[in-house]
Short mmCIF file of C-alpha atoms and ligand atoms in Angstrom, two decimals:
data_model
loop_
_atom_site.label_atom_id
_atom_site.label_comp_id
_atom_site.label_asym_id
_atom_site.label_seq_id
_atom_site.Cartn_x
_atom_site.Cartn_y
_atom_site.Cartn_z
CA MET A 134 0.20 19.61 -63.46
CA GLN A 135 2.78 16.70 -63.64
CA ASN A 136 4.44 18.89 -61.09
CA LYS A 137 1.66 18.74 -59.24
CA LEU A 138 1.18 15.16 -59.40
CA LEU A 139 4.55 14.26 -57.83
CA LEU A 140 3.65 17.02 -54.74
CA ILE A 141 0.83 15.17 -54.33
CA PHE A 142 2.92 11.90 -53.77
CA LEU A 143 5.63 13.12 -52.15
CA VAL A 144 3.20 14.02 -49.43
CA PHE A 145 0.81 11.73 -49.02
CA PHE A 146 4.50 9.30 -49.11
CA VAL A 147 5.34 11.62 -46.06
CA CYS A 148 2.08 11.68 -44.54
CA ALA A 149 2.03 7.38 -44.88
CA CYS A 150 5.68 7.33 -43.38
CA LYS A 151 4.86 9.04 -40.31
CA THR A 152 1.72 7.23 -39.35
CA LYS A 153 3.42 3.55 -39.66
CA GLU A 154 6.10 5.45 -37.48
CA LYS A 155 3.45 6.65 -35.20
CA GLU A 156 1.94 3.12 -35.42
CA GLU A 157 5.39 1.05 -34.83
CA LYS A 158 6.17 3.26 -32.01
CA THR A 159 2.29 2.68 -30.05
CA GLU A 160 3.88 -1.06 -30.72
CA LYS A 161 7.20 -1.52 -29.36
CA GLN A 162 5.61 1.24 -25.81
CA LEU A 163 3.13 -1.86 -26.05
CA VAL A 164 5.31 -5.20 -26.14
CA GLU A 165 7.15 -2.71 -23.70
CA ALA A 166 4.64 -1.48 -21.24
CA PHE A 167 5.16 -4.11 -17.94
CA THR A 168 8.14 -5.60 -19.18
CA GLU A 169 10.39 -3.25 -17.80
CA GLN A 170 13.58 -3.97 -15.45
CA TYR A 171 12.67 -4.31 -12.48
CA ARG A 172 8.37 -3.56 -13.01
CA PRO A 173 6.27 -5.60 -10.48
CA GLN A 174 4.68 -8.40 -12.56
CA PHE A 175 2.26 -8.85 -9.55
CA HIS A 176 1.72 -5.60 -7.88
CA PHE A 177 -0.25 -2.30 -8.70
CA THR A 178 1.41 0.29 -10.34
CA PRO A 179 0.70 2.97 -12.48
CA GLU A 180 1.01 2.84 -16.59
CA GLU A 181 3.40 5.45 -15.73
CA LYS A 182 4.75 8.45 -13.40
CA TRP A 183 5.05 8.68 -9.98
CA MET A 184 2.67 6.43 -6.99
CA ASN A 185 2.07 7.18 -3.54
CA ASP A 186 -0.73 7.19 -1.25
CA PRO A 187 -3.76 4.40 -1.62
CA ASN A 188 -6.86 6.29 -1.53
CA GLY A 189 -10.45 6.08 -1.27
CA LEU A 190 -10.49 2.56 -1.15
CA VAL A 191 -13.80 0.84 -1.34
CA TYR A 192 -16.31 -2.13 -2.72
CA HIS A 193 -19.72 -1.07 -4.45
CA GLU A 194 -21.61 -3.54 -7.01
CA GLY A 195 -18.59 -6.44 -7.61
CA THR A 196 -15.66 -3.82 -8.23
CA TYR A 197 -12.92 -2.62 -5.67
CA HIS A 198 -11.34 0.53 -6.60
CA LEU A 199 -8.25 1.92 -6.35
CA PHE A 200 -7.97 5.33 -5.86
CA PHE A 201 -4.29 6.61 -5.55
CA GLN A 202 -2.12 9.68 -5.11
CA TYR A 203 -1.03 10.66 -8.83
CA TYR A 204 0.85 12.74 -10.98
CA PRO A 205 1.04 12.62 -13.94
CA ASP A 206 3.20 14.97 -15.56
CA ASP A 207 7.37 13.42 -13.70
CA ILE A 208 8.21 10.07 -11.70
CA VAL A 209 8.59 12.13 -9.01
CA TRP A 210 6.67 13.64 -6.71
CA GLY A 211 4.37 16.78 -8.03
CA PRO A 212 0.39 18.63 -7.63
CA MET A 213 -1.66 14.92 -6.14
CA HIS A 214 -4.40 14.37 -8.70
CA TRP A 215 -6.00 10.66 -7.13
CA GLY A 216 -5.34 8.30 -10.10
CA HIS A 217 -8.04 5.33 -10.16
CA ALA A 218 -7.76 1.30 -11.52
CA ILE A 219 -10.44 -0.86 -10.85
CA SER A 220 -10.65 -4.55 -9.83
CA THR A 221 -13.36 -7.72 -9.54
CA ASP A 222 -11.32 -10.20 -8.01
CA MET A 223 -8.34 -7.89 -5.95
CA VAL A 224 -5.76 -9.51 -7.63
CA HIS A 225 -5.65 -8.20 -11.44
CA TRP A 226 -6.25 -4.30 -12.65
CA GLU A 227 -7.49 -2.24 -15.32
CA HIS A 228 -6.14 0.77 -15.45
CA LYS A 229 -8.02 4.33 -15.31
CA PRO A 230 -7.92 8.23 -16.01
CA ILE A 231 -7.46 10.31 -13.52
CA ALA A 232 -10.69 10.51 -11.23
CA LEU A 233 -9.71 14.03 -9.39
CA TYR A 234 -7.81 16.98 -10.37
CA PRO A 235 -6.41 19.93 -8.09
CA ASP A 236 -8.86 22.68 -8.44
CA GLY A 237 -8.78 26.36 -6.92
CA HIS A 238 -8.77 25.12 -3.82
CA GLY A 239 -5.47 23.18 -3.80
CA LEU A 240 -3.94 19.77 -5.04
CA ILE A 241 -6.14 16.58 -3.85
CA PHE A 242 -4.40 14.84 -1.56
CA SER A 243 -4.84 11.63 0.86
CA GLY A 244 -8.05 10.58 1.75
CA SER A 245 -10.97 8.16 1.12
CA ALA A 246 -14.51 7.12 -0.12
CA VAL A 247 -17.50 5.81 0.25
CA VAL A 248 -21.22 4.44 -0.46
CA ASP A 249 -23.62 6.38 0.33
CA LYS A 250 -26.28 3.98 0.08
CA GLU A 251 -29.34 5.84 1.80
CA ASN A 252 -28.31 9.49 0.25
CA THR A 253 -28.15 10.76 3.42
CA SER A 254 -25.94 13.68 1.14
CA GLY A 255 -28.60 14.60 -1.50
CA PHE A 256 -25.99 13.99 -4.26
CA GLY A 257 -27.64 11.11 -5.49
CA LYS A 258 -30.30 10.56 -8.78
CA ASP A 259 -33.51 8.42 -9.50
CA GLY A 260 -32.80 6.30 -7.08
CA LYS A 261 -28.78 6.02 -7.46
CA PRO A 262 -26.64 5.87 -3.92
CA PRO A 263 -23.55 8.26 -5.05
CA LEU A 264 -20.44 7.20 -4.86
CA VAL A 265 -18.64 10.19 -1.83
CA ALA A 266 -14.41 10.92 -1.83
CA ILE A 267 -13.25 12.54 0.28
CA PHE A 268 -9.85 13.93 0.55
CA THR A 269 -7.18 16.79 1.96
CA TYR A 270 -7.10 19.65 -0.62
CA HIS A 271 -4.12 21.16 -0.44
CA SER A 272 -3.33 24.69 -1.07
CA MET A 273 0.00 25.72 -2.71
CA GLU A 274 -0.63 29.40 -2.53
CA GLY A 275 -1.69 28.42 0.79
CA GLU A 276 2.33 27.87 1.96
CA LYS A 277 4.06 29.35 -0.70
CA ALA A 278 2.71 32.20 1.59
CA GLY A 279 3.21 31.46 5.11
CA ARG A 280 0.59 30.28 6.18
CA ASN A 281 -0.67 27.38 8.94
CA ASP A 282 -4.09 26.94 7.36
CA PHE A 283 -3.57 25.61 3.90
CA GLN A 284 -5.26 22.23 4.56
CA THR A 285 -8.63 22.09 3.95
CA GLN A 286 -11.00 18.67 3.79
CA GLY A 287 -12.46 19.03 0.15
CA ILE A 288 -15.78 16.20 -1.18
CA ALA A 289 -16.90 15.16 -4.58
CA TYR A 290 -19.49 12.95 -6.02
CA SER A 291 -19.40 10.36 -8.31
CA LEU A 292 -23.03 8.25 -10.04
CA ASP A 293 -21.58 6.10 -12.20
CA ASN A 294 -19.50 4.28 -9.84
CA GLY A 295 -16.71 6.03 -10.09
CA ALA A 296 -15.96 7.10 -13.69
CA THR A 297 -16.12 10.34 -13.45
CA TRP A 298 -16.68 12.54 -10.24
CA THR A 299 -18.29 16.32 -9.25
CA LYS A 300 -16.65 18.83 -6.84
CA TYR A 301 -18.87 19.84 -3.81
CA GLU A 302 -19.51 23.62 -4.32
CA GLY A 303 -19.64 24.09 -0.85
CA ASN A 304 -15.71 22.74 -0.88
CA PRO A 305 -13.82 22.72 1.53
CA VAL A 306 -16.81 21.16 4.34
CA ILE A 307 -13.94 21.61 7.21
CA GLY A 308 -11.74 24.46 6.88
CA ASN A 309 -8.54 25.14 9.19
CA GLU A 310 -7.81 27.10 12.74
CA GLY A 311 -4.09 27.70 11.02
CA ILE A 312 -3.42 23.38 12.22
CA ARG A 313 -0.76 22.97 9.21
CA ASP A 314 -0.17 19.51 8.59
CA PHE A 315 -4.37 18.89 8.94
CA ARG A 316 -5.38 16.27 6.75
CA ASP A 317 -6.17 12.41 5.37
CA PRO A 318 -9.43 11.77 6.29
CA LYS A 319 -11.23 8.90 5.81
CA VAL A 320 -14.48 8.46 6.99
CA PHE A 321 -17.04 5.29 7.47
CA TRP A 322 -20.65 4.16 8.49
CA HIS A 323 -20.97 3.47 11.90
CA GLU A 324 -23.96 1.23 13.42
CA GLY A 325 -24.58 2.35 16.93
CA SER A 326 -24.66 6.07 16.19
CA GLN A 327 -25.65 6.22 12.73
CA SER A 328 -23.50 8.81 12.29
CA TRP A 329 -20.85 8.91 9.58
CA VAL A 330 -17.67 8.99 11.32
CA LEU A 331 -14.51 11.53 10.12
CA VAL A 332 -10.57 10.74 11.48
CA LEU A 333 -7.60 13.08 10.58
CA VAL A 334 -5.01 12.83 11.96
CA ALA A 335 -3.14 16.73 12.68
CA GLY A 336 0.67 16.72 13.18
CA ASP A 337 0.87 14.76 16.55
CA HIS A 338 -2.99 13.38 17.45
CA ALA A 339 -5.75 11.87 15.56
CA ARG A 340 -9.49 14.00 15.56
CA PHE A 341 -12.37 13.01 14.88
CA TYR A 342 -15.34 14.50 13.39
CA THR A 343 -18.85 13.43 12.52
CA SER A 344 -21.16 13.79 10.62
CA LYS A 345 -25.19 13.42 9.15
CA ASN A 346 -25.29 14.24 5.95
CA LEU A 347 -21.57 14.04 4.63
CA ARG A 348 -21.29 18.07 3.97
CA GLU A 349 -21.75 19.37 7.64
CA TRP A 350 -18.98 17.83 10.07
CA GLU A 351 -18.51 18.27 14.14
CA TYR A 352 -15.74 17.53 16.15
CA ARG A 353 -15.91 15.35 18.45
CA SER A 354 -12.70 14.89 20.25
CA SER A 355 -8.84 13.64 20.00
CA PHE A 356 -6.45 11.30 20.57
CA GLY A 357 -2.83 10.79 21.33
CA LYS A 358 -0.18 13.30 21.74
CA ASN A 359 1.14 11.35 24.21
CA GLN A 360 1.09 8.31 23.04
CA GLY A 361 2.94 6.24 20.09
CA ALA A 362 5.03 6.97 18.45
CA HIS A 363 5.99 10.44 17.91
CA GLY A 364 9.04 10.14 16.45
CA GLY A 365 7.60 12.98 12.64
CA VAL A 366 3.65 13.96 11.27
CA TRP A 367 1.00 11.73 11.89
CA GLU A 368 -0.18 10.75 8.27
CA CYS A 369 -3.03 8.33 6.89
CA PRO A 370 -5.56 7.45 9.52
CA ASP A 371 -7.84 4.37 9.84
CA LEU A 372 -9.95 3.28 11.99
CA PHE A 373 -11.90 -0.27 11.95
CA PRO A 374 -13.64 -2.43 14.71
CA LEU A 375 -12.04 -6.26 14.59
CA PHE A 376 -13.10 -10.00 16.25
CA VAL A 377 -10.93 -10.57 18.25
CA GLU A 378 -9.97 -14.35 17.41
CA GLY A 379 -11.96 -16.58 20.01
CA GLU A 380 -13.94 -13.92 21.80
CA GLU A 381 -16.88 -11.77 21.30
CA GLU A 382 -16.11 -7.82 21.70
CA PRO A 383 -14.60 -6.83 19.39
CA LYS A 384 -11.86 -4.47 19.19
CA TRP A 385 -10.99 -1.12 17.26
CA VAL A 386 -8.40 -0.57 15.79
CA LEU A 387 -6.58 2.93 14.71
CA LEU A 388 -3.72 2.54 11.95
CA ILE A 389 -1.64 6.17 11.37
CA SER A 390 1.28 6.02 9.76
CA ILE A 391 4.20 8.04 10.80
CA ASN A 392 6.99 10.03 8.68
CA PRO A 393 10.52 9.49 10.43
CA GLY A 394 10.20 7.57 13.50
CA ALA A 395 9.78 4.28 11.74
CA PRO A 396 11.49 1.03 13.68
CA ASN A 397 13.94 0.63 10.87
CA GLY A 398 13.25 4.42 9.76
CA GLY A 399 11.88 6.66 7.84
CA SER A 400 7.74 5.24 7.21
CA GLY A 401 6.26 2.89 8.90
CA THR A 402 2.65 2.29 10.18
CA GLN A 403 1.63 1.79 13.48
CA TYR A 404 -1.33 0.90 15.07
CA PHE A 405 -3.63 1.91 18.80
CA VAL A 406 -5.53 -1.54 19.94
CA GLY A 407 -8.76 0.18 21.75
CA GLU A 408 -12.87 1.31 21.98
CA PHE A 409 -14.48 3.82 20.26
CA ASP A 410 -18.10 4.75 21.21
CA GLY A 411 -19.53 6.87 18.36
CA ASN A 412 -17.66 10.52 19.23
CA ARG A 413 -14.31 9.00 21.11
CA PHE A 414 -11.28 6.45 20.64
CA ILE A 415 -9.35 5.44 23.90
CA SER A 416 -6.57 3.56 24.33
CA ASP A 417 -4.50 2.23 27.39
CA GLN A 418 -1.63 1.10 25.22
CA LYS A 419 1.19 4.38 25.79
CA GLU A 420 3.96 1.94 23.24
CA PRO A 421 3.54 2.37 19.77
CA LYS A 422 2.71 -1.61 18.06
CA TRP A 423 4.00 -2.22 13.94
CA LEU A 424 1.42 -3.19 11.14
CA ASP A 425 5.10 -4.35 9.71
CA TYR A 426 8.68 -4.04 10.28
CA GLY A 427 9.56 -3.15 6.76
CA THR A 428 11.27 0.11 5.53
CA ASP A 429 8.36 -0.29 2.51
CA ASN A 430 4.79 -0.29 3.45
CA TYR A 431 3.56 3.37 4.26
CA ALA A 432 0.59 5.21 4.18
CA GLY A 433 -1.82 1.69 3.69
CA VAL A 434 -5.18 2.18 4.42
CA THR A 435 -8.36 -0.44 4.51
CA TYR A 436 -11.23 -1.10 2.19
CA ASN A 437 -14.93 0.30 2.49
CA ASN A 438 -17.63 -1.94 1.93
CA VAL A 439 -16.35 -5.26 1.41
CA PRO A 440 -19.08 -7.86 1.66
CA ASN A 441 -18.46 -10.10 5.53
CA ASP A 442 -16.52 -7.66 6.49
CA ASP A 443 -13.15 -8.24 5.71
CA ARG A 444 -11.08 -6.15 6.67
CA ILE A 445 -8.64 -6.00 3.14
CA PHE A 446 -5.81 -3.43 3.48
CA ILE A 447 -3.70 -1.75 0.76
CA GLY A 448 0.22 0.34 1.24
CA TRP A 449 2.07 1.92 -0.96
CA MET A 450 4.87 0.20 -1.06
CA SER A 451 7.87 2.63 -0.67
CA ASN A 452 9.43 5.36 1.66
CA TRP A 453 9.61 9.31 1.97
CA ASP A 454 13.72 8.68 2.52
CA TYR A 455 14.28 7.24 -1.19
CA ALA A 456 11.55 6.84 -2.82
CA ARG A 457 12.01 9.36 -5.35
CA ASP A 458 15.17 8.24 -5.84
CA THR A 459 14.63 4.25 -6.45
CA PRO A 460 16.62 3.29 -10.03
CA THR A 461 12.83 3.11 -11.89
CA LYS A 462 12.27 5.21 -15.23
CA LYS A 463 9.43 5.40 -16.72
CA TRP A 464 6.91 4.76 -12.64
CA ARG A 465 8.48 4.77 -9.58
CA SER A 466 6.59 2.48 -6.74
CA ALA A 467 4.53 0.08 -5.92
CA MET A 468 1.07 -1.67 -3.39
CA THR A 469 1.66 -3.77 -1.60
CA LEU A 470 -0.40 -7.50 -2.22
CA PRO A 471 -3.25 -6.54 -0.72
CA ARG A 472 -4.05 -7.93 2.24
CA ARG A 473 -6.45 -8.72 5.69
CA LEU A 474 -6.09 -8.05 8.42
CA THR A 475 -6.67 -10.46 12.01
CA LEU A 476 -6.79 -9.14 15.28
CA GLY A 477 -5.78 -11.64 17.98
CA ARG A 478 -5.15 -11.92 21.63
CA HIS A 479 -1.01 -12.94 22.32
CA LYS A 480 1.04 -13.84 24.33
CA GLY A 481 -1.77 -11.72 26.51
CA GLU A 482 -1.55 -8.95 24.01
CA TYR A 483 -4.52 -8.02 21.27
CA LEU A 484 -2.18 -7.89 17.90
CA LEU A 485 -2.71 -7.19 14.51
CA ALA A 486 -2.14 -9.40 11.53
CA ASN A 487 -1.67 -9.20 8.03
CA TYR A 488 -1.30 -10.98 5.61
CA PRO A 489 -2.46 -11.29 2.21
CA LEU A 490 -5.48 -12.71 0.50
CA PRO A 491 -5.87 -15.26 -0.56
CA GLN A 492 -6.81 -15.31 -4.51
CA ILE A 493 -3.33 -14.13 -3.99
CA ALA A 494 -1.61 -17.67 -3.13
CA THR A 495 -3.66 -19.44 -5.64
CA LEU A 496 -2.91 -17.56 -8.19
CA ALA A 497 0.89 -19.23 -8.05
CA ALA A 498 -0.44 -22.58 -10.05
CA THR A 499 3.42 -24.08 -10.88
CA GLU A 500 5.53 -25.51 -8.49
CA LEU A 501 9.01 -25.02 -9.54
CA LEU A 502 9.87 -27.26 -6.44
CA GLY A 503 8.19 -29.27 -4.35
CA SER A 504 8.50 -30.73 -0.45
CA THR A 505 11.55 -30.50 0.76
CA LYS A 506 13.12 -31.90 4.23
CA ILE A 507 16.67 -29.87 5.43
CA SER A 508 17.75 -31.50 8.65
CA THR A 509 19.07 -30.42 11.91
CA GLU A 510 22.31 -27.90 11.22
CA GLY A 511 21.89 -28.79 7.98
CA ALA A 512 22.02 -26.42 4.56
CA GLN A 513 21.03 -27.49 1.12
CA THR A 514 21.02 -25.00 -1.72
CA PHE A 515 17.95 -24.43 -4.74
CA SER A 516 19.13 -23.77 -7.91
CA ILE A 517 15.85 -21.27 -9.76
CA ALA A 518 15.42 -19.66 -12.94
CA ASN A 519 14.09 -16.84 -12.06
CA LEU A 520 13.48 -16.75 -7.83
CA ASN A 521 12.16 -12.21 -8.59
CA GLN A 522 8.45 -14.17 -9.51
CA SER A 523 8.08 -16.21 -7.05
CA GLN A 524 5.92 -17.78 -3.49
CA ILE A 525 7.55 -20.16 -1.17
CA ARG A 526 7.09 -21.28 2.29
CA LEU A 527 8.24 -22.91 5.02
CA ARG A 528 7.31 -24.74 8.15
CA THR A 529 9.44 -24.95 11.28
CA ALA A 530 10.03 -24.91 14.79
CA SER A 531 13.23 -23.49 14.61
CA LYS A 532 13.76 -20.14 15.60
CA ASP A 533 18.06 -19.97 14.28
CA PHE A 534 17.75 -19.75 10.23
CA GLU A 535 18.82 -17.85 7.59
CA LEU A 536 17.38 -17.60 3.70
CA VAL A 537 20.03 -16.72 1.94
CA PHE A 538 18.90 -15.41 -2.25
CA LYS A 539 21.94 -15.49 -5.05
CA ASN A 540 22.05 -14.24 -8.29
CA ASP A 541 24.94 -14.75 -11.33
CA MET A 542 26.13 -11.46 -10.42
CA GLY A 543 26.82 -12.11 -6.56
CA GLU A 544 24.97 -9.94 -5.04
CA THR A 545 22.45 -11.47 -1.89
CA LEU A 546 19.53 -11.03 0.16
CA GLU A 547 19.08 -12.84 3.65
CA LEU A 548 16.61 -13.47 6.27
CA THR A 549 18.11 -14.36 9.95
CA MET A 550 15.99 -15.83 11.84
CA ASP A 551 18.32 -15.40 15.24
CA SER A 552 16.48 -17.01 18.91
CA ASN A 553 20.46 -15.44 20.73
CA SER A 554 19.23 -11.45 19.43
CA ASN A 555 15.67 -12.11 19.51
CA ALA A 556 14.60 -11.28 16.42
CA PHE A 557 14.59 -11.94 11.73
CA LEU A 558 16.71 -9.59 10.39
CA LEU A 559 15.90 -8.12 6.20
CA ASP A 560 19.16 -7.63 4.78
CA ARG A 561 19.09 -6.10 1.02
CA MET A 562 22.91 -4.37 1.75
CA ASN A 563 24.46 -6.61 -1.73
CA SER A 564 20.80 -7.17 -2.48
CA GLY A 565 21.31 -4.81 -5.71
CA GLN A 566 21.42 -1.39 -7.25
CA VAL A 567 21.88 -0.10 -3.59
CA ASN A 568 23.51 3.19 -4.07
CA PHE A 569 20.65 5.68 -5.22
CA GLN A 570 20.13 6.64 -2.02
CA PRO A 571 22.23 7.35 1.38
CA GLU A 572 19.02 5.45 3.86
CA PHE A 573 18.52 2.85 1.74
CA GLY A 574 21.09 -0.24 1.77
CA ASN A 575 22.77 0.69 5.02
CA LYS A 576 21.24 -1.02 7.76
CA LYS A 577 19.92 -4.83 8.70
CA HIS A 578 16.46 -4.35 9.10
CA TYR A 579 14.92 -5.69 12.62
CA MET A 580 11.76 -6.75 13.46
CA PRO A 581 11.72 -8.78 17.33
CA ILE A 582 9.92 -12.27 17.31
CA GLU A 583 9.03 -12.20 20.66
CA PHE A 584 5.28 -12.72 20.01
CA LEU A 585 5.77 -15.86 17.14
CA THR A 586 4.50 -18.63 18.16
CA ASP A 587 6.71 -21.05 20.21
CA GLY A 588 6.40 -24.33 18.26
CA HIS A 589 6.24 -25.15 14.28
CA TYR A 590 4.97 -22.06 12.13
CA GLU A 591 5.25 -20.85 8.80
CA ILE A 592 7.42 -18.39 7.11
CA ASP A 593 5.64 -16.63 3.71
CA ILE A 594 7.17 -14.86 1.60
CA TYR A 595 6.06 -13.36 -2.32
CA LEU A 596 9.59 -11.93 -4.14
CA ASP A 597 8.64 -10.20 -7.01
CA TRP A 598 10.88 -8.45 -8.99
CA SER A 599 11.34 -5.19 -6.94
CA SER A 600 10.19 -6.54 -3.35
CA ILE A 601 10.14 -9.40 -1.06
CA GLU A 602 7.96 -9.62 1.69
CA VAL A 603 8.17 -11.83 4.76
CA PHE A 604 4.92 -12.96 6.26
CA LEU A 605 5.78 -15.26 9.24
CA ASP A 606 2.63 -17.23 11.65
CA ARG A 607 0.36 -16.30 8.84
CA GLY A 608 1.03 -12.70 8.82
CA LEU A 609 1.48 -11.40 13.01
CA LEU A 610 4.78 -11.19 11.88
CA ALA A 611 5.82 -9.17 8.85
CA MET A 612 8.52 -7.67 6.54
CA THR A 613 8.17 -5.77 3.45
CA ASP A 614 11.29 -4.19 1.29
CA GLN A 615 12.13 -2.95 -1.69
CA ILE A 616 14.56 -4.54 -3.65
CA PHE A 617 16.69 -3.90 -7.09
CA PRO A 618 18.68 -6.52 -7.94
CA SER A 619 20.97 -6.16 -11.15
CA GLN A 620 19.50 -9.72 -12.17
CA PRO A 621 16.94 -11.77 -10.82
CA TYR A 622 17.50 -14.07 -8.11
CA THR A 623 18.68 -17.78 -9.55
CA ALA A 624 19.80 -19.40 -6.11
CA LEU A 625 18.44 -19.93 -2.76
CA GLU A 626 20.04 -21.04 -0.03
CA VAL A 627 18.83 -23.00 3.55
CA HIS A 628 20.82 -22.70 6.58
CA ASN A 629 19.43 -24.07 9.53
CA ASN A 630 21.28 -23.37 12.42
CA ASP A 631 19.05 -25.37 14.55
CA GLY A 632 20.60 -28.79 17.19
CA GLU A 633 16.79 -29.96 16.69
CA GLU A 634 14.10 -28.72 14.41
CA ALA A 635 14.01 -29.44 11.05
CA MET A 636 12.43 -27.51 8.48
CA GLU A 637 10.92 -27.72 5.54
CA LEU A 638 11.10 -26.61 2.56
CA VAL A 639 6.88 -26.74 1.43
CA PHE A 640 6.84 -25.80 -1.58
CA VAL A 641 8.89 -23.13 -4.27
CA LYS A 642 5.58 -21.49 -7.06
CA LYS A 643 5.85 -19.41 -10.12
CA MET A 644 3.58 -16.13 -9.41
CA PRO A 645 1.66 -15.14 -12.59
CA SER A 646 1.88 -12.35 -14.18
CA ILE A 647 -0.93 -10.49 -13.27
CA TRP A 648 -0.68 -7.77 -17.21
CA PRO A 649 -1.80 -8.96 -20.47
C1 FRU B 813 1.39 10.67 3.11
C2 FRU B 813 1.42 11.54 2.61
C3 FRU B 813 -0.07 12.02 3.56
C4 FRU B 813 -0.26 13.45 1.86
C5 FRU B 813 0.28 12.58 0.99
C6 FRU B 813 0.27 13.76 0.13
O1 FRU B 813 2.40 10.16 1.90
O2 FRU B 813 2.72 12.67 2.93
O3 FRU B 813 0.03 12.53 4.99
O4 FRU B 813 -1.88 13.51 1.92
O5 FRU B 813 1.09 11.66 1.09
O6 FRU B 813 1.03 12.78 -1.69
#
């Protein structure tokens, strides 16, 4: 009897220890979460594992949805799901369970989502409009068998604001007639023709389809075989109207991601400005224009259904050249800051600007440094405890200067404005860990400045643990790059090489963490 009691006690004791161990582990994991080395503090990242493109960006009933390409089992690309997060302010995000899982038709590649307000699809119930997701099915079996028709388009709907999804039993809704790269549908409601419009990419061009019910699609036209950049395959299109600042008429903007073939290597996003009549997109633009000259803003698209027709863009902050190799362990890659797109005419050219939403700037409440003047041909060094969680603004008419970020390890990140070569350059070659892949730290990143304002303009910089986003002239020119310094930068040197124009360091502010 006594032995039995002893045994029961021992079993109980071992179990209690195990539970305690488990609890401690969970607590430890929680403490570590979002404080790991390189974890961005004010950019979206998944809690763990691999993420690429933003998908299904849609606003509905007070919620901004961010779905994304997600592989829950590893920190490298694998069978794709749609991960999910939500936000009410586009600043703070709540991670949600996976929204879409692969099924018999294939993996779930990139796509979009709409609010079907009039229930044209018939998926709505009891007066509740459905959210409808439109995505690419990628059949691994088809690809392995050497077929060309392994990418098709499917749809799914949600009646609980994106929490749970039902795949349509009639999938796929657009089959494939033998085009190898046939993917990434973006759908939107076109007022003029009272139709849904779908744009997808087919290797070296975009294709347009229309529908009355989101289920049956009719091919209308194509664009781009002989226009823009063609150094790689076209991916992740987006099409939307934007009013031109100071003009009455809107223009249509077509975003096309391309990989490889970007100006500084690997993945990048070009855009075309033109007209769209509901069936056909036309643009007389022959040469590509680039949304961002950094190497880490890819597959970006805009939100559907945002109040006031605001165009809000989010990109994947990585590059297929080295996305799989970046030195993070628990998760891989982040999204860019959400940016507002605007269209203007500069020196006769239509140019698309992208600039962080105002609520991002106002997040930074603590000023680390106030307004300071840097004289003509002057230089100053500012010591700041942690620049890798900061917002920096300068104002100047100087087109000859250098900004150098430094840490105690002798690592430097250099930004140079050079009027001789008419360029802005970002040098991350000695910025920290760079050797994980040959393409990452092998050259300076170059951005032409021919369209930059003559006169005073602002330089806005957002530095997070593992990224820098630079905006010149309110986003007329943008550069987004990943960086992996061994320690945060603690000094900023400003060298003004201009003999006539002074510079003002307007402020350095601390960016708070968006994670609880
Ligand atoms: C772009 C992309 C898309 C595709 C997805 C797959 O980065 O290649 O074309 O749908 O990623 O994850």
